[in-house]
Amino acid sequence: MKKLLNTLFVTMPDTYLSLDGENIVIKRDDEIAGRYPLHNLEGVCTFGYAGVSPALMGKCAENNIGLTFMTRNGRFLARVVGEDKGNVVLRKEQYRISDDERRSAIFARNMILGKVYNSKWVVERALRDHALRMDIERMKQVSASLSETMKLIRGVEQLDILRGLEGSAAVQYNSVFDQLILQQKEKFFFHGRNKRPPLDNVNALLSFTYSLLAKDVTAALESVGLDAYVGFLHRDRPGRASLALDMMEELRSVYADRMVLYLINKKVVNDSGFVKKENGAVIMDDDTRKAVLKAWQERKQEKIMHPYLNEKIAWGLVPYAQALLLARHIRGDLDEYPPFFWK
Amino acid sequence: MWDYDEEDFLMLSGIQHFNFCRRQWALIHIEQQWEENVRTVEGAHLHRKADQPMLREKRGDKLIVRALPVQSRRLGISGICDVVEFIRDSSGVPLAGEEGLYLPYPVEYKRGKPKRNDSDRSQLVAQLICLEEMLMCELSMGYLYYDEIKHRVEVPVSEADKTKVKQSLEEMRHYYERNHTPRAKPGPHCQSCSLNVVCLPEMLERKPVSSFIESRLYE
């Protein structure tokens, strides 16, 4: 498998990034605040409005280093893209599939299958580890219902039916998600998903980690030559990375949700790191954001067994492996797209 | 026999990839996938010296030209010769701006040491064919320079070698026109392949994805 290098997160807003030889140099008030060799990096991600020199942008594009700009809250702003990589044949086939609702459904259903499977096993894992703290009967019900939904999804050839099944599975999973929060319960609770803006601590964490995941999946798809903006389940909408959102579905629960639960249950974050604005919107302070990014980076280095490749790879390479498998199926090497089944 | 249009030319260097592994060639030349690794970086470094098109040396009866673009319309390929040595030879051909008659000998720079397979040779043979066609001469020898032994190896080229390269090119064109990436048999050569992580050779031998999914669904 491809080697997992590091992503450099720049969280200070008043910095300027520039290139010096083979190094990235971080300047603050005209003074050098840091210097890192580029060959150790696979991504640079800035939060806030840090400036970047054109020379550094060019170098990153040339060396396949993803350079992403995010707002302070982790909303995606822009990305530096170099010369178009990958091949037009693969991409045209992707477009043909996307234009054909039936074929799109067949692609999307495997991703949704992965999503439901993984959310089921997040529930099962929690039951195994902390049964004493949970409503076992309710959780078992949810798990069984998710299993049933999977069997239905397997045969679906219509996008609206697939969306319906996905929706009902999400309702099931969300209905017990609050039970997975085992610490700091009075300040961290889940009563449903809200995002524009997030109205509680948990939703603020979920939004932030989802945006990090979206960035990773987008980069992975583009690196294998696919167009992250042309999706199967998510239809075209200007500026939306629809295919990245499709592929994210199977990784949300195991990659992002579990990260959020870890941060709360291990008390890596606490209520004082969240600010409630006048309109009810909840945002994280700088230290909390930093703590999330640190945990995110550490998780990426951990090894797991890839279910289909049967190979030990770093968590951080899972989006890349899935993107590669998707491209292989589109090209006809594989009979189906193998979802990432976590357990 | 008709000629190919320049638009449809294949890259000469692809012959080496193709003879190493058909799938590797297709991944690079059809799918445009490329992964840098130690070997490709070493290769680029090695070519730094050869890749100096402005350098032209004359030593007695020898004229040394670097980074010479060559093509064969008949085969529909083009590429660049690292080094071509033109040697004064009474059976040679006249060169523009030079007195006397010359015959060209391509020298291809390679990383590592002489290989057991024919992939390096095939690239040299293709260069020879191009030079023959462009200069209207007949050639039967070139050199492969290997950085590990710091030595060039003399490579005699027979008609049979040229025929083999022509056959490879026909096969390449067949895949190219259909935009088809052939499957390949995984083997020991996969270990040294720079595209291993894109190709996923073992994946091709795995059980169908459908049975993988079914087994998880009903566990």
PDB file of N, CA and C in Angstrom, chain A residues 7 9 43-49 65-81 195-196 204 206-220 222 227-229 237-242 244-245 248 289 293:
ATOM      1  N   THR A   7      -0.109  14.992   7.336  1.00  0.00           N
ATOM      2  CA  THR A   7      -0.769  16.219   6.917  1.00  0.00           C
ATOM      3  C   THR A   7      -0.378  17.303   7.900  1.00  0.00           C
ATOM      4  N   PHE A   9      -1.328  20.572   9.575  1.00  0.00           N
ATOM      5  CA  PHE A   9      -2.475  21.447   9.824  1.00  0.00           C
ATOM      6  C   PHE A   9      -1.977  22.786  10.346  1.00  0.00           C
ATOM      7  N   GLY A  43      -0.135  16.248   2.717  1.00  0.00           N
ATOM      8  CA  GLY A  43      -1.175  17.262   2.681  1.00  0.00           C
ATOM      9  C   GLY A  43      -0.849  18.435   3.569  1.00  0.00           C
ATOM     10  N   VAL A  44      -1.332  19.604   3.173  1.00  0.00           N
ATOM     11  CA  VAL A  44      -1.251  20.790   4.014  1.00  0.00           C
ATOM     12  C   VAL A  44      -2.662  21.331   4.079  1.00  0.00           C
ATOM     13  N   CYS A  45      -3.112  21.608   5.282  1.00  0.00           N
ATOM     14  CA  CYS A  45      -4.482  22.015   5.464  1.00  0.00           C
ATOM     15  C   CYS A  45      -4.486  23.245   6.366  1.00  0.00           C
ATOM     16  N   THR A  46      -4.990  24.356   5.861  1.00  0.00           N
ATOM     17  CA  THR A  46      -4.952  25.569   6.673  1.00  0.00           C
ATOM     18  C   THR A  46      -6.354  25.955   7.117  1.00  0.00           C
ATOM     19  N   PHE A  47      -6.444  26.419   8.346  1.00  0.00           N
ATOM     20  CA  PHE A  47      -7.723  26.877   8.900  1.00  0.00           C
ATOM     21  C   PHE A  47      -7.620  28.373   9.126  1.00  0.00           C
ATOM     22  N   GLY A  48      -8.633  29.103   8.777  1.00  0.00           N
ATOM     23  CA  GLY A  48      -8.554  30.546   8.883  1.00  0.00           C
ATOM     24  C   GLY A  48      -8.107  31.087   7.548  1.00  0.00           C
ATOM     25  N   TYR A  49      -7.569  32.282   7.525  1.00  0.00           N
ATOM     26  CA  TYR A  49      -7.282  32.896   6.240  1.00  0.00           C
ATOM     27  C   TYR A  49      -5.795  33.060   5.981  1.00  0.00           C
ATOM     28  N   ILE A  65       0.887  16.968  -3.279  1.00  0.00           N
ATOM     29  CA  ILE A  65       0.610  17.294  -1.889  1.00  0.00           C
ATOM     30  C   ILE A  65      -0.683  18.094  -1.873  1.00  0.00           C
ATOM     31  N   GLY A  66      -1.677  17.558  -1.206  1.00  0.00           N
ATOM     32  CA  GLY A  66      -2.967  18.244  -1.180  1.00  0.00           C
ATOM     33  C   GLY A  66      -2.868  19.519  -0.368  1.00  0.00           C
ATOM     34  N   LEU A  67      -3.260  20.627  -0.949  1.00  0.00           N
ATOM     35  CA  LEU A  67      -3.228  21.902  -0.233  1.00  0.00           C
ATOM     36  C   LEU A  67      -4.664  22.395  -0.148  1.00  0.00           C
ATOM     37  N   THR A  68      -5.187  22.437   1.077  1.00  0.00           N
ATOM     38  CA  THR A  68      -6.604  22.734   1.270  1.00  0.00           C
ATOM     39  C   THR A  68      -6.786  23.934   2.177  1.00  0.00           C
ATOM     40  N   PHE A  69      -7.737  24.761   1.834  1.00  0.00           N
ATOM     41  CA  PHE A  69      -8.083  25.897   2.680  1.00  0.00           C
ATOM     42  C   PHE A  69      -9.444  25.648   3.319  1.00  0.00           C
ATOM     43  N   MET A  70      -9.491  25.792   4.634  1.00  0.00           N
ATOM     44  CA  MET A  70     -10.750  25.609   5.358  1.00  0.00           C
ATOM     45  C   MET A  70     -11.033  26.881   6.157  1.00  0.00           C
ATOM     46  N   THR A  71     -12.309  27.087   6.505  1.00  0.00           N
ATOM     47  CA  THR A  71     -12.603  28.178   7.433  1.00  0.00           C
ATOM     48  C   THR A  71     -12.182  27.713   8.824  1.00  0.00           C
ATOM     49  N   ARG A  72     -12.234  28.604   9.779  1.00  0.00           N
ATOM     50  CA  ARG A  72     -11.816  28.235  11.135  1.00  0.00           C
ATOM     51  C   ARG A  72     -12.672  27.110  11.683  1.00  0.00           C
ATOM     52  N   ASN A  73     -13.907  26.996  11.210  1.00  0.00           N
ATOM     53  CA  ASN A  73     -14.782  25.937  11.714  1.00  0.00           C
ATOM     54  C   ASN A  73     -14.669  24.653  10.915  1.00  0.00           C
ATOM     55  N   GLY A  74     -13.731  24.634  10.008  1.00  0.00           N
ATOM     56  CA  GLY A  74     -13.522  23.399   9.275  1.00  0.00           C
ATOM     57  C   GLY A  74     -14.397  23.259   8.055  1.00  0.00           C
ATOM     58  N   ARG A  75     -15.043  24.356   7.640  1.00  0.00           N
ATOM     59  CA  ARG A  75     -15.805  24.257   6.406  1.00  0.00           C
ATOM     60  C   ARG A  75     -14.838  24.424   5.248  1.00  0.00           C
ATOM     61  N   PHE A  76     -15.018  23.596   4.246  1.00  0.00           N
ATOM     62  CA  PHE A  76     -14.122  23.593   3.101  1.00  0.00           C
ATOM     63  C   PHE A  76     -14.263  24.878   2.289  1.00  0.00           C
ATOM     64  N   LEU A  77     -13.145  25.499   1.945  1.00  0.00           N
ATOM     65  CA  LEU A  77     -13.183  26.709   1.133  1.00  0.00           C
ATOM     66  C   LEU A  77     -12.664  26.474  -0.279  1.00  0.00           C
ATOM     67  N   ALA A  78     -11.431  25.987  -0.361  1.00  0.00           N
ATOM     68  CA  ALA A  78     -10.811  25.830  -1.676  1.00  0.00           C
ATOM     69  C   ALA A  78      -9.655  24.837  -1.585  1.00  0.00           C
ATOM     70  N   ARG A  79      -9.206  24.431  -2.720  1.00  0.00           N
ATOM     71  CA  ARG A  79      -8.176  23.430  -2.787  1.00  0.00           C
ATOM     72  C   ARG A  79      -7.304  23.761  -3.989  1.00  0.00           C
ATOM     73  N   VAL A  80      -6.022  23.514  -3.878  1.00  0.00           N
ATOM     74  CA  VAL A  80      -5.143  23.778  -5.017  1.00  0.00           C
ATOM     75  C   VAL A  80      -5.036  22.508  -5.855  1.00  0.00           C
ATOM     76  N   VAL A  81      -5.357  22.640  -7.106  1.00  0.00           N
ATOM     77  CA  VAL A  81      -5.329  21.492  -8.004  1.00  0.00           C
ATOM     78  C   VAL A  81      -4.335  21.762  -9.123  1.00  0.00           C
ATOM     79  N   LYS A 195     -26.908  20.925  11.413  1.00  0.00           N
ATOM     80  CA  LYS A 195     -25.585  21.273  10.896  1.00  0.00           C
ATOM     81  C   LYS A 195     -25.397  22.717  10.463  1.00  0.00           C
ATOM     82  N   ARG A 196     -26.457  23.405  10.064  1.00  0.00           N
ATOM     83  CA  ARG A 196     -26.239  24.773   9.568  1.00  0.00           C
ATOM     84  C   ARG A 196     -26.957  25.780  10.419  1.00  0.00           C
ATOM     85  N   ALA A 204     -21.464  19.975  16.728  1.00  0.00           N
ATOM     86  CA  ALA A 204     -20.292  20.758  16.300  1.00  0.00           C
ATOM     87  C   ALA A 204     -19.113  19.821  16.004  1.00  0.00           C
ATOM     88  N   LEU A 206     -19.342  16.588  15.244  1.00  0.00           N
ATOM     89  CA  LEU A 206     -19.669  15.764  14.070  1.00  0.00           C
ATOM     90  C   LEU A 206     -19.400  16.553  12.787  1.00  0.00           C
ATOM     91  N   SER A 207     -19.858  17.799  12.743  1.00  0.00           N
ATOM     92  CA  SER A 207     -19.671  18.606  11.533  1.00  0.00           C
ATOM     93  C   SER A 207     -18.191  18.763  11.203  1.00  0.00           C
ATOM     94  N   PHE A 208     -17.421  19.009  12.236  1.00  0.00           N
ATOM     95  CA  PHE A 208     -15.993  19.226  12.011  1.00  0.00           C
ATOM     96  C   PHE A 208     -15.307  17.957  11.502  1.00  0.00           C
ATOM     97  N   THR A 209     -15.577  16.837  12.141  1.00  0.00           N
ATOM     98  CA  THR A 209     -14.919  15.597  11.696  1.00  0.00           C
ATOM     99  C   THR A 209     -15.426  15.163  10.314  1.00  0.00           C
ATOM    100  N   TYR A 210     -16.707  15.405  10.020  1.00  0.00           N
ATOM    101  CA  TYR A 210     -17.205  15.065   8.681  1.00  0.00           C
ATOM    102  C   TYR A 210     -16.482  15.883   7.618  1.00  0.00           C
ATOM    103  N   SER A 211     -16.191  17.152   7.937  1.00  0.00           N
ATOM    104  CA  SER A 211     -15.517  17.962   6.924  1.00  0.00           C
ATOM    105  C   SER A 211     -14.074  17.493   6.728  1.00  0.00           C
ATOM    106  N   LEU A 212     -13.449  17.013   7.807  1.00  0.00           N
ATOM    107  CA  LEU A 212     -12.099  16.461   7.651  1.00  0.00           C
ATOM    108  C   LEU A 212     -12.135  15.192   6.801  1.00  0.00           C
ATOM    109  N   LEU A 213     -13.134  14.364   7.070  1.00  0.00           N
ATOM    110  CA  LEU A 213     -13.265  13.120   6.320  1.00  0.00           C
ATOM    111  C   LEU A 213     -13.548  13.417   4.841  1.00  0.00           C
ATOM    112  N   ALA A 214     -14.420  14.403   4.598  1.00  0.00           N
ATOM    113  CA  ALA A 214     -14.756  14.753   3.215  1.00  0.00           C
ATOM    114  C   ALA A 214     -13.507  15.189   2.456  1.00  0.00           C
ATOM    115  N   LYS A 215     -12.663  15.943   3.124  1.00  0.00           N
ATOM    116  CA  LYS A 215     -11.430  16.414   2.500  1.00  0.00           C
ATOM    117  C   LYS A 215     -10.525  15.228   2.139  1.00  0.00           C
ATOM    118  N   ASP A 216     -10.394  14.285   3.074  1.00  0.00           N
ATOM    119  CA  ASP A 216      -9.548  13.112   2.817  1.00  0.00           C
ATOM    120  C   ASP A 216     -10.106  12.261   1.673  1.00  0.00           C
ATOM    121  N   VAL A 217     -11.418  12.059   1.670  1.00  0.00           N
ATOM    122  CA  VAL A 217     -12.024  11.211   0.635  1.00  0.00           C
ATOM    123  C   VAL A 217     -11.924  11.894  -0.737  1.00  0.00           C
ATOM    124  N   THR A 218     -12.140  13.191  -0.772  1.00  0.00           N
ATOM    125  CA  THR A 218     -12.013  13.929  -2.034  1.00  0.00           C
ATOM    126  C   THR A 218     -10.611  13.769  -2.604  1.00  0.00           C
ATOM    127  N   ALA A 219      -9.614  13.978  -1.748  1.00  0.00           N
ATOM    128  CA  ALA A 219      -8.230  13.856  -2.214  1.00  0.00           C
ATOM    129  C   ALA A 219      -7.950  12.440  -2.709  1.00  0.00           C
ATOM    130  N   ALA A 220      -8.478  11.442  -1.994  1.00  0.00           N
ATOM    131  CA  ALA A 220      -8.241  10.053  -2.389  1.00  0.00           C
ATOM    132  C   ALA A 220      -8.857   9.767  -3.757  1.00  0.00           C
ATOM    133  N   GLU A 222      -9.573  11.875  -6.168  1.00  0.00           N
ATOM    134  CA  GLU A 222      -8.865  12.577  -7.241  1.00  0.00           C
ATOM    135  C   GLU A 222      -7.521  11.920  -7.522  1.00  0.00           C
ATOM    136  N   ASP A 227     -13.508  11.767 -10.637  1.00  0.00           N
ATOM    137  CA  ASP A 227     -13.999  13.115 -10.411  1.00  0.00           C
ATOM    138  C   ASP A 227     -14.844  13.107  -9.142  1.00  0.00           C
ATOM    139  N   ALA A 228     -14.327  13.749  -8.106  1.00  0.00           N
ATOM    140  CA  ALA A 228     -14.997  13.708  -6.801  1.00  0.00           C
ATOM    141  C   ALA A 228     -16.348  14.428  -6.828  1.00  0.00           C
ATOM    142  N   TYR A 229     -16.589  15.207  -7.878  1.00  0.00           N
ATOM    143  CA  TYR A 229     -17.803  16.024  -7.929  1.00  0.00           C
ATOM    144  C   TYR A 229     -18.974  15.343  -8.639  1.00  0.00           C
ATOM    145  N   ARG A 237     -24.681  18.797  -7.960  1.00  0.00           N
ATOM    146  CA  ARG A 237     -25.040  20.112  -7.456  1.00  0.00           C
ATOM    147  C   ARG A 237     -23.757  20.917  -7.517  1.00  0.00           C
ATOM    148  N   PRO A 238     -23.818  22.110  -8.140  1.00  0.00           N
ATOM    149  CA  PRO A 238     -22.570  22.850  -8.329  1.00  0.00           C
ATOM    150  C   PRO A 238     -21.788  22.996  -7.018  1.00  0.00           C
ATOM    151  N   GLY A 239     -20.523  22.722  -7.088  1.00  0.00           N
ATOM    152  CA  GLY A 239     -19.667  22.934  -5.928  1.00  0.00           C
ATOM    153  C   GLY A 239     -19.719  21.832  -4.887  1.00  0.00           C
ATOM    154  N   ARG A 240     -20.521  20.805  -5.131  1.00  0.00           N
ATOM    155  CA  ARG A 240     -20.611  19.742  -4.135  1.00  0.00           C
ATOM    156  C   ARG A 240     -19.827  18.514  -4.598  1.00  0.00           C
ATOM    157  N   ALA A 241     -18.963  18.014  -3.730  1.00  0.00           N
ATOM    158  CA  ALA A 241     -18.184  16.828  -4.074  1.00  0.00           C
ATOM    159  C   ALA A 241     -19.051  15.592  -3.857  1.00  0.00           C
ATOM    160  N   SER A 242     -19.959  15.346  -4.798  1.00  0.00           N
ATOM    161  CA  SER A 242     -20.989  14.315  -4.608  1.00  0.00           C
ATOM    162  C   SER A 242     -20.422  12.914  -4.452  1.00  0.00           C
ATOM    163  N   ALA A 244     -17.518  12.106  -3.355  1.00  0.00           N
ATOM    164  CA  ALA A 244     -16.868  12.041  -2.042  1.00  0.00           C
ATOM    165  C   ALA A 244     -17.921  11.830  -0.961  1.00  0.00           C
ATOM    166  N   LEU A 245     -19.071  12.480  -1.099  1.00  0.00           N
ATOM    167  CA  LEU A 245     -20.139  12.297  -0.116  1.00  0.00           C
ATOM    168  C   LEU A 245     -20.680  10.870  -0.172  1.00  0.00           C
ATOM    169  N   MET A 248     -18.142   8.665   1.434  1.00  0.00           N
ATOM    170  CA  MET A 248     -18.053   8.975   2.867  1.00  0.00           C
ATOM    171  C   MET A 248     -19.067   8.204   3.686  1.00  0.00           C
ATOM    172  N   ARG A 289     -10.229  22.592  18.785  1.00  0.00           N
ATOM    173  CA  ARG A 289     -10.013  22.234  17.383  1.00  0.00           C
ATOM    174  C   ARG A 289      -8.657  21.534  17.211  1.00  0.00           C
ATOM    175  N   LEU A 293      -7.849  17.738  15.849  1.00  0.00           N
ATOM    176  CA  LEU A 293      -6.929  17.478  14.731  1.00  0.00           C
ATOM    177  C   LEU A 293      -5.808  16.530  15.147  1.00  0.00           C
TER     178      LEU A 293
END
